[in-house]
mmCIF file of C-alpha atoms in Angstrom:
data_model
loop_
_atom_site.group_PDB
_atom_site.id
_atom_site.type_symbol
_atom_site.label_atom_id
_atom_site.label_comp_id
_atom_site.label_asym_id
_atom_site.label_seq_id
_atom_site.Cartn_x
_atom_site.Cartn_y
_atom_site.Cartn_z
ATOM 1 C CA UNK A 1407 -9.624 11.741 2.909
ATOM 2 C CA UNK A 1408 -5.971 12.629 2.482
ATOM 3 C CA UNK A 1409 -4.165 15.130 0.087
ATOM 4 C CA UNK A 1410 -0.875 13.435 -1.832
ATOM 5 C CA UNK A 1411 0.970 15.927 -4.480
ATOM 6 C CA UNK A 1412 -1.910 17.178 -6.793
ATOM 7 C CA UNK A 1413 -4.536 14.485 -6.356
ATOM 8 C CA UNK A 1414 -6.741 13.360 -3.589
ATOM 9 C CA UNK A 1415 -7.186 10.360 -2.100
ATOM 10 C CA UNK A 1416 -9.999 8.333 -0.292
ATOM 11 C CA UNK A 1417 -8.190 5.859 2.136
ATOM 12 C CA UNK A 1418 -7.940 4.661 5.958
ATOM 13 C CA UNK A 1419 -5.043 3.633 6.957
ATOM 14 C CA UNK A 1420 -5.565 3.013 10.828
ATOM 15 C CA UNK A 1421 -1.544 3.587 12.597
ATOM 16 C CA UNK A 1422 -1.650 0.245 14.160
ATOM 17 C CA UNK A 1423 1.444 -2.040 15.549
ATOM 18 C CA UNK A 1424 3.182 -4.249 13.499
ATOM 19 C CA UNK A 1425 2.940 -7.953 14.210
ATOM 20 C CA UNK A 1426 5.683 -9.059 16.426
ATOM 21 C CA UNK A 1427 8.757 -7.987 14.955
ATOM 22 C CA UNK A 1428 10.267 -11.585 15.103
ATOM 23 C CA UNK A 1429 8.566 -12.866 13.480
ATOM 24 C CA UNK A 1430 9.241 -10.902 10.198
ATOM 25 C CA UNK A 1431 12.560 -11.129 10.672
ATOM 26 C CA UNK A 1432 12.572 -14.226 10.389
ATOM 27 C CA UNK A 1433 10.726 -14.264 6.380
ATOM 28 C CA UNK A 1434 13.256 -13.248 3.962
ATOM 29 C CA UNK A 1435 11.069 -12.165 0.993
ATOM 30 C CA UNK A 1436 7.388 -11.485 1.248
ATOM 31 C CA UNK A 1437 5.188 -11.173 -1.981
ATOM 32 C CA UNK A 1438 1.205 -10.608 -1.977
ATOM 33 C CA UNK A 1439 -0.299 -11.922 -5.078
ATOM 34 C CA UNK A 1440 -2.581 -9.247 -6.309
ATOM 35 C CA UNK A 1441 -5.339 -8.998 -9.412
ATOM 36 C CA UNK A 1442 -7.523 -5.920 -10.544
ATOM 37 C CA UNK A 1443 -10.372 -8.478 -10.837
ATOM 38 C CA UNK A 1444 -11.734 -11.624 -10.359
ATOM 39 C CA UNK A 1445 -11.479 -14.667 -12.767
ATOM 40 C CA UNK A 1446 -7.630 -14.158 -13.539
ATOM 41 C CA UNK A 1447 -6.248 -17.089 -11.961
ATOM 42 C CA UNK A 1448 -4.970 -14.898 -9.384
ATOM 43 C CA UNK A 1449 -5.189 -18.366 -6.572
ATOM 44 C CA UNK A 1450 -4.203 -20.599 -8.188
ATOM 45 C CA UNK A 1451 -0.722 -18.521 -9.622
ATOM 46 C CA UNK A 1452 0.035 -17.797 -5.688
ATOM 47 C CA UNK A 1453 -0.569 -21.776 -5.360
ATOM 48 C CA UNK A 1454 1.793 -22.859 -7.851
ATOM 49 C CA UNK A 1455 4.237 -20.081 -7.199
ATOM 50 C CA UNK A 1456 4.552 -21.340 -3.422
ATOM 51 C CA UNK A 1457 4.804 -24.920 -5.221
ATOM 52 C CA UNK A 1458 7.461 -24.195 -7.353
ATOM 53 C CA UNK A 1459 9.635 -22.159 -5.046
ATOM 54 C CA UNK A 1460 9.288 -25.247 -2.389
ATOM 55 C CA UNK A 1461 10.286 -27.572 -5.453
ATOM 56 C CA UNK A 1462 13.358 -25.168 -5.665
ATOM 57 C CA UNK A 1463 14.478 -26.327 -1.860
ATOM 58 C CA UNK A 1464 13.299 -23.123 -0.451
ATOM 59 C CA UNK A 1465 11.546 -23.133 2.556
ATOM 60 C CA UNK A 1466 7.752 -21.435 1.711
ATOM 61 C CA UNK A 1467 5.081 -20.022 3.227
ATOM 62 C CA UNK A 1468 1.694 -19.897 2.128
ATOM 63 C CA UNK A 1469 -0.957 -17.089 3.185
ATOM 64 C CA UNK A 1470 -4.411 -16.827 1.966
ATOM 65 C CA UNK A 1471 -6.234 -14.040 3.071
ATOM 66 C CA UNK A 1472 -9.030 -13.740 0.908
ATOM 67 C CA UNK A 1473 -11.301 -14.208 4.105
ATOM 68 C CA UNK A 1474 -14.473 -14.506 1.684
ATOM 69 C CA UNK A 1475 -13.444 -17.065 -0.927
ATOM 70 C CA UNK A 1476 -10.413 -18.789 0.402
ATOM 71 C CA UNK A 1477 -8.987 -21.223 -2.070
ATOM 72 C CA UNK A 1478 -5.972 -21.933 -1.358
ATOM 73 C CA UNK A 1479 -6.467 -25.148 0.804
ATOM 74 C CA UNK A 1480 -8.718 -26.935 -1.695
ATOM 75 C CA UNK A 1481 -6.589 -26.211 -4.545
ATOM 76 C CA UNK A 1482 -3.649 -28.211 -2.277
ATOM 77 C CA UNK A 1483 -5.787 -30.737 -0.828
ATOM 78 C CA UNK A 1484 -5.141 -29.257 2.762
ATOM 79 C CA UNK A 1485 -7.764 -31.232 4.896
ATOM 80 C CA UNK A 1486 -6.178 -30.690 8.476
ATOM 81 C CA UNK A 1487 -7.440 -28.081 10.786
ATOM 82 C CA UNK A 1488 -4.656 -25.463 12.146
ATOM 83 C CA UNK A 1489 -3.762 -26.139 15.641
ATOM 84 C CA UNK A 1490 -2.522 -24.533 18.645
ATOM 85 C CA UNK A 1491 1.481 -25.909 19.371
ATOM 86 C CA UNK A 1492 3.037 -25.302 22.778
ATOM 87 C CA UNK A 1493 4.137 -22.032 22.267
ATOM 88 C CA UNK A 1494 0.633 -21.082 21.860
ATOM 89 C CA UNK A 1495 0.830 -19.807 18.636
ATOM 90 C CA UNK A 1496 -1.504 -21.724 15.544
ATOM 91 C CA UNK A 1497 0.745 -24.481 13.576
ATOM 92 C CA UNK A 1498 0.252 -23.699 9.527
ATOM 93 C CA UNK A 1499 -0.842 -27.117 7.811
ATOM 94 C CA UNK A 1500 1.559 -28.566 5.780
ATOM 95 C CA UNK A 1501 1.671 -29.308 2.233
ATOM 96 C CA UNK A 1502 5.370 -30.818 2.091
ATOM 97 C CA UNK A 1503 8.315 -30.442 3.786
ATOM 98 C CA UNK A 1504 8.900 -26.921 2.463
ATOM 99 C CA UNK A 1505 5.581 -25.849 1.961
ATOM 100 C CA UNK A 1506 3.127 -25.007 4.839
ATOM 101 C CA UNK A 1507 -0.092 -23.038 4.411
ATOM 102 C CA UNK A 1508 -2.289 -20.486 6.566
ATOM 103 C CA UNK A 1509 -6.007 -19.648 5.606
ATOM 104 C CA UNK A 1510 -9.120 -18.795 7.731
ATOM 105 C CA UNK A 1511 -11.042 -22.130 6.015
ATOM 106 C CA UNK A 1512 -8.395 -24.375 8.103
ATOM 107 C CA UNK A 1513 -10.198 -22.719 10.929
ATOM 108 C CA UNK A 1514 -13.758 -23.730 9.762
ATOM 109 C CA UNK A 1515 -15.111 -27.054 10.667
ATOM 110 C CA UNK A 1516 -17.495 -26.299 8.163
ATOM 111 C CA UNK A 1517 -16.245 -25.681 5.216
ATOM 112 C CA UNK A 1518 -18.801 -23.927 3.772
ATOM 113 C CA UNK A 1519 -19.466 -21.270 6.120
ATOM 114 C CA UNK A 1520 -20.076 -17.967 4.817
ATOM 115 C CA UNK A 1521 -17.187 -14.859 6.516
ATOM 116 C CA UNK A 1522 -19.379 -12.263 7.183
ATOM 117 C CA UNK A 1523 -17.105 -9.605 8.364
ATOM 118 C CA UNK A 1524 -16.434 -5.412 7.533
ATOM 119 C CA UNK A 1525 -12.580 -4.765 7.432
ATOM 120 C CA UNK A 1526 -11.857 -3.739 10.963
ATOM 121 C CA UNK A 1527 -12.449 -8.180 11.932
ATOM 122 C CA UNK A 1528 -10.363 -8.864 8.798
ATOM 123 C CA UNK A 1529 -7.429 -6.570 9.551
ATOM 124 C CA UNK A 1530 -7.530 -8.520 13.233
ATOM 125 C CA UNK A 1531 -7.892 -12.209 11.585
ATOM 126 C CA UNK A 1532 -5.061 -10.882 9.055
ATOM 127 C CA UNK A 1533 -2.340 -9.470 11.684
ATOM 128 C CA UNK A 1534 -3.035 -12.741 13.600
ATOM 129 C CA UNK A 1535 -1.820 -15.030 10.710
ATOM 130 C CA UNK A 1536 1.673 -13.216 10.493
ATOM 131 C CA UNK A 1537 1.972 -12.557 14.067
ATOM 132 C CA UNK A 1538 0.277 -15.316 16.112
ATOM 133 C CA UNK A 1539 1.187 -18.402 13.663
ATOM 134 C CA UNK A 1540 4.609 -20.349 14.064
ATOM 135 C CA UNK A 1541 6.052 -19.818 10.519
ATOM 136 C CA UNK A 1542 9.400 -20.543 11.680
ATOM 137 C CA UNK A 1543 12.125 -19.602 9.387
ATOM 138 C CA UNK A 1544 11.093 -18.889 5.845
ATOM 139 C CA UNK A 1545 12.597 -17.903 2.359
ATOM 140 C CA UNK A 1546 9.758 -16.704 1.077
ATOM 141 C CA UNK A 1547 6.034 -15.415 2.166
ATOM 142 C CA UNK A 1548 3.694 -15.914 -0.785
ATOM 143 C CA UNK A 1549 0.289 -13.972 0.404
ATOM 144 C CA UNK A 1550 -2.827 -14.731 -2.194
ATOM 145 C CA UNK A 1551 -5.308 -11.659 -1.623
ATOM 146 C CA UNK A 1552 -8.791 -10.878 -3.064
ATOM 147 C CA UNK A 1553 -8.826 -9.135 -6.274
ATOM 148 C CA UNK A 1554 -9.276 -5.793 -5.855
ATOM 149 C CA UNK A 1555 -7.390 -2.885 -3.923
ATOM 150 C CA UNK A 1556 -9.763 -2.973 -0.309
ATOM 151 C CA UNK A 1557 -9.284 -4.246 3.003
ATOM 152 C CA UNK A 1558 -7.201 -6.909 2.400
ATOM 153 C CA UNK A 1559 -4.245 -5.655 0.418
ATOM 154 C CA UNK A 1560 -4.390 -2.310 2.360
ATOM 155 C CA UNK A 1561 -3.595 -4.412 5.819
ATOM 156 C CA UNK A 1562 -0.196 -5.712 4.167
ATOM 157 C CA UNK A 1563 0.644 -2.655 2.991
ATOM 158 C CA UNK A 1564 -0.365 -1.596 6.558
ATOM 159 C CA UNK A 1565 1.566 -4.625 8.501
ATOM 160 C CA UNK A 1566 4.458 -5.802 6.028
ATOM 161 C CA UNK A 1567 6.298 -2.898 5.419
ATOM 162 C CA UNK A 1568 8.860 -4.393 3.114
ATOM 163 C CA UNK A 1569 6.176 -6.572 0.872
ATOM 164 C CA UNK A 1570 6.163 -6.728 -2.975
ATOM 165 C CA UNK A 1571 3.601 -7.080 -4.933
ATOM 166 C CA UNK A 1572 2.901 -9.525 -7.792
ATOM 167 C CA UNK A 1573 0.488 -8.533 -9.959
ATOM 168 C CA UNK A 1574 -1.761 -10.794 -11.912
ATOM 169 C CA UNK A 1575 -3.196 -10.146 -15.109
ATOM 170 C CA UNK A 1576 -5.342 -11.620 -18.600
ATOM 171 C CA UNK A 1577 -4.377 -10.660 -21.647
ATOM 172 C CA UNK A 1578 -7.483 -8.551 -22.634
ATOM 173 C CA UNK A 1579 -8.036 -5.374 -22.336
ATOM 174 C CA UNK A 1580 -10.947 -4.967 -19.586
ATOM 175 C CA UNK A 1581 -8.383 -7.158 -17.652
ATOM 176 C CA UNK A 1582 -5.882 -4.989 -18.173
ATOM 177 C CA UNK A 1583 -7.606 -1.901 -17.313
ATOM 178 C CA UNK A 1584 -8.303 -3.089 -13.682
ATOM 179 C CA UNK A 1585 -4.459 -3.810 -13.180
ATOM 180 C CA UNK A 1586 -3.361 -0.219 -14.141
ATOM 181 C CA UNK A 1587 -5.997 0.131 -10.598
ATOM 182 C CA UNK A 1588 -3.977 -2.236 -8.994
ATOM 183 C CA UNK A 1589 -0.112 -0.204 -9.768
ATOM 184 C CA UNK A 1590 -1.917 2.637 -9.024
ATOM 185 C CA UNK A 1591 -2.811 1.526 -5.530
ATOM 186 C CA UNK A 1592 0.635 0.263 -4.703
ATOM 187 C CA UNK A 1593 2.051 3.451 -5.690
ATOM 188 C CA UNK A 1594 -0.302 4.836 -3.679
ATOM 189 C CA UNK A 1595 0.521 3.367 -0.511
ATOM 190 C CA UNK A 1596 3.971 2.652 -1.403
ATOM 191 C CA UNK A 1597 4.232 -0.581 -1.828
ATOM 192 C CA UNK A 1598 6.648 -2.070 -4.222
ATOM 193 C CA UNK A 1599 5.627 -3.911 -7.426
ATOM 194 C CA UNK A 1600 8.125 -6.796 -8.010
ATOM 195 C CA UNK A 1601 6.755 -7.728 -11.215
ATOM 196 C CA UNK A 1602 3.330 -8.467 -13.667
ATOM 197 C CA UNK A 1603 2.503 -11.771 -14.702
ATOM 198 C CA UNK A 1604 0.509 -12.593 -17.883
ATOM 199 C CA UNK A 1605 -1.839 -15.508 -17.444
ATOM 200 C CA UNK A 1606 -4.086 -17.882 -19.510
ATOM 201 C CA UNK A 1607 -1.661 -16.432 -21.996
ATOM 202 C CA UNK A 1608 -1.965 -18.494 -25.299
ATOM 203 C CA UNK A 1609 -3.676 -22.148 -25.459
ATOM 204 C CA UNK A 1610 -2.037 -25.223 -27.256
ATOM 205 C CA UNK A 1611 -4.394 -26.969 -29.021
ATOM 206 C CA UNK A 1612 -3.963 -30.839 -28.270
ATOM 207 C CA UNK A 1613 -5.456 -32.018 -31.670
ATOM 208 C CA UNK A 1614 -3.039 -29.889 -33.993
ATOM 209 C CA UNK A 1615 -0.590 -28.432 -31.265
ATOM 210 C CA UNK A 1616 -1.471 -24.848 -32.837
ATOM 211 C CA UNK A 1617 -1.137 -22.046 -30.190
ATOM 212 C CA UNK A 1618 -4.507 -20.574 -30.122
ATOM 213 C CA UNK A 1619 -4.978 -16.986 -27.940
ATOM 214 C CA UNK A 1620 -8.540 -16.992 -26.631
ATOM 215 C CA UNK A 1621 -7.954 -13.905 -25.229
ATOM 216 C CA UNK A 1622 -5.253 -11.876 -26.695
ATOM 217 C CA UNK A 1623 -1.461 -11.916 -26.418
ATOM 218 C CA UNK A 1624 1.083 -9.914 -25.291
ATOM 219 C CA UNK A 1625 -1.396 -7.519 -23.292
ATOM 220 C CA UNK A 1626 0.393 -8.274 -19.711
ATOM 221 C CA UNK A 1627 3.444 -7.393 -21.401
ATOM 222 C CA UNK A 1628 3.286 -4.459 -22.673
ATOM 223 C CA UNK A 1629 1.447 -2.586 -19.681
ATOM 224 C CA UNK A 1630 4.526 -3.419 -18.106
ATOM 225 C CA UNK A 1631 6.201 -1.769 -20.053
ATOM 226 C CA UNK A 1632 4.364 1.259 -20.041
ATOM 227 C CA UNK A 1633 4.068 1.451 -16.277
ATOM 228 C CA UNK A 1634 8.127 1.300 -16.349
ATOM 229 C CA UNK A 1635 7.715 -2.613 -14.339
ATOM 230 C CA UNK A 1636 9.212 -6.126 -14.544
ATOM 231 C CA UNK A 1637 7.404 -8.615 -16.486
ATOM 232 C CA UNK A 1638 8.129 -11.995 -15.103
ATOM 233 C CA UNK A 1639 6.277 -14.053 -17.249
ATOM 234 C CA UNK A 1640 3.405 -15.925 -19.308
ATOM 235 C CA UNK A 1641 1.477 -18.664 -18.362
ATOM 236 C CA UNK A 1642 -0.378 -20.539 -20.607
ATOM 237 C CA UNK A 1643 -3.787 -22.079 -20.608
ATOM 238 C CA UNK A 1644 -3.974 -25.808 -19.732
ATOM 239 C CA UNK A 1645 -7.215 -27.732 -18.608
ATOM 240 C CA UNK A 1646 -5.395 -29.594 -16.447
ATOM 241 C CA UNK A 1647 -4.923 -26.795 -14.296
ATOM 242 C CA UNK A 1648 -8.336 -26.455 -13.120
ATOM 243 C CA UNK A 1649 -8.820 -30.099 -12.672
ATOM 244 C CA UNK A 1650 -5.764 -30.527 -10.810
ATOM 245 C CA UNK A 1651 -7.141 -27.616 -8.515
ATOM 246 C CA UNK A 1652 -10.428 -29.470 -8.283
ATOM 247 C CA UNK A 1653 -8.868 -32.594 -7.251
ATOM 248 C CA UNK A 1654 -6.220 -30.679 -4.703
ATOM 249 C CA UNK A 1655 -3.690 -32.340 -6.458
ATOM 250 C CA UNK A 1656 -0.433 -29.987 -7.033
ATOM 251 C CA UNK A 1657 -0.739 -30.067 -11.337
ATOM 252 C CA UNK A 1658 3.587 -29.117 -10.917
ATOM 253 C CA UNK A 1659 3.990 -32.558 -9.247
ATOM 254 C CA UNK A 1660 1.712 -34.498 -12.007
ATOM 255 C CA UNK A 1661 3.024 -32.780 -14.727
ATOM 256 C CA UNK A 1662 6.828 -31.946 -14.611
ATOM 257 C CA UNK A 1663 7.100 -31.855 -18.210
ATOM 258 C CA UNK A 1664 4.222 -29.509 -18.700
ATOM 259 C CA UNK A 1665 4.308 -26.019 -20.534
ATOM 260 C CA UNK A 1666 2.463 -24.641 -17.242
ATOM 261 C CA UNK A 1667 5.072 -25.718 -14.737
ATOM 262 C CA UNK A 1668 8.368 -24.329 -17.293
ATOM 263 C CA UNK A 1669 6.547 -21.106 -17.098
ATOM 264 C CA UNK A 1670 6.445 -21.370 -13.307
ATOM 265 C CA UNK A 1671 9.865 -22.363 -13.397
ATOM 266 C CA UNK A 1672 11.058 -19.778 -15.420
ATOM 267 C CA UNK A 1673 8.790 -16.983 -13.597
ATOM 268 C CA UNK A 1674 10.716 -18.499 -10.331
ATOM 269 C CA UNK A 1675 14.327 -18.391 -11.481
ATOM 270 C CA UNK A 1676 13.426 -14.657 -13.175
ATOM 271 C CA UNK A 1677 11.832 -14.123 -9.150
ATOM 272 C CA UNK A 1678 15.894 -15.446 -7.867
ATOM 273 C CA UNK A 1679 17.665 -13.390 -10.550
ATOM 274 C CA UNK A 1680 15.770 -10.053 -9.665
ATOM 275 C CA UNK A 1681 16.658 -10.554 -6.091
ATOM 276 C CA UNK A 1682 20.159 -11.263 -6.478
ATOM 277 C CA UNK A 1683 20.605 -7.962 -8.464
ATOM 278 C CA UNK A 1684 18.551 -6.156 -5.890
ATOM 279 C CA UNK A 1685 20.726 -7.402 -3.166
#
């Protein structure tokens, strides 16, 4: 337990090394995809983020660390194993030229095998896919974490000093109330929050192209206001989307034109804009 200002906190925070240094030096921007809870879309935003910053020409990492439920390389179609190069360090499995991919079910031959680990195995597997993987030079480290504010978001806090945080959100209310959790932690542990996206924001409807809001509007928006943070964007709800991540098919590549990827494409040039300002 540790005192900060007038509260009190419960938290471990173990003073470990950083990865090697070089490593990080050599990632530009680094951005963990966070949610206050499950069943926002949190995945398969830090999927087609990645995708639409590669489609940019920038050179992308992709890290899922949600040891439990990784779903990053089904939602990509990422079949290959991770290997060991000649340097001795693992080789991420690529996704395109731009794109490359981490996640502890490329280490599985069976797919299906249940993680059964407390946090002290997870912070190890974690450090080892920034530090012992061959990332090479990259623009931009997109990290897809479990929803909540435990192990996993704690060890980048922990091991990426300079990482951002991209919050996820629904518009509803009990949605919301789990991501005032989630700025809470990273202003906790001092992390900086880059921005809130909305998603599942709004649904066209393709009979009579009305805009129909299964679950509210504007909610995302306006608790960024209130917490004082960027909002980077909506994204709207399209079936396609979860059949595309079914099928491990990227839904940006089959559908250019889509309302889904201009919202990615927008959230991605709002991403550029907020870094060039920074800078």
């Amino acid at each position: 337990m540790e005192k900060r200002g007038k509260g009190t906190r419960i938290m471990e925070r173990p003073p470990r090394p950083a990865p090697d240094a070089r490593v990080l030096e050599k990632i530009k921007h680094s951005f963990i995809v966070m949610s206050g809870k499950g069943g926002v879309g949190k995945s398969s935003v830090s999927a087609n983020l990645a995708v639409a910053l590669a489609n940019k020409g920038y050179k992308v990492g992709l890290m899922d660390i949600d040891i439990h439920g990784p779903d990053i390389p089904r939602m990509l179609g990422l079949r290959e194993m991770i290997r060991i190069n000649g340097n001795k360090k693992m080789e991420p499995v690529s996704y395109s030229p731009n794109l490359s991919a981490v996640s502890i079910e490329s280490l599985m031959p069976d797919k299906d095998t249940a993680i059964i680990w407390r946090g002290p195995v997870k912070h190890t597997a974690i450090r080892q896919f920034i530090g012992d993987v061959d990332w090479g030079p990259l623009d931009f480290l997109i990290i897809d974490s479990p929803p909540g504010t435990g192990d996993e978001p704690l060890t980048i806090a922990n091991l990426i000093q300079d990482a951002r945080a991209i919050i996820v959100t629904t518009p509803q209310e009990v949605a919301l109330a789990d991501v005032r959790k989630s700025i809470r932690f990273c202003r906790e542990v001092d992390m900086e929050i880059f921005g809130l996206v909305e998603n599942m924001s709004g649904f066209a409807c393709p009979c009579c192209g009305r805009v129909l809001d299964p679950f509210g509007t504007g909610g995302g928006q306006r608790t960024a206001i209130e917490a004082g943070i960027p909002f980077l964007g909506k994204i709207p709800m399209d079936p396609a989307v979860v059949a595309c991540g079914d099928a491990g098919i990227s839904f940006q590549d089959r559908y250019p034109k889509s309302g889904v990827t201009g919202a990615f494409k927008r959230i991605t040039d709002k991403m550029g804009r907020l870094l060039n300002k920074r800078e």
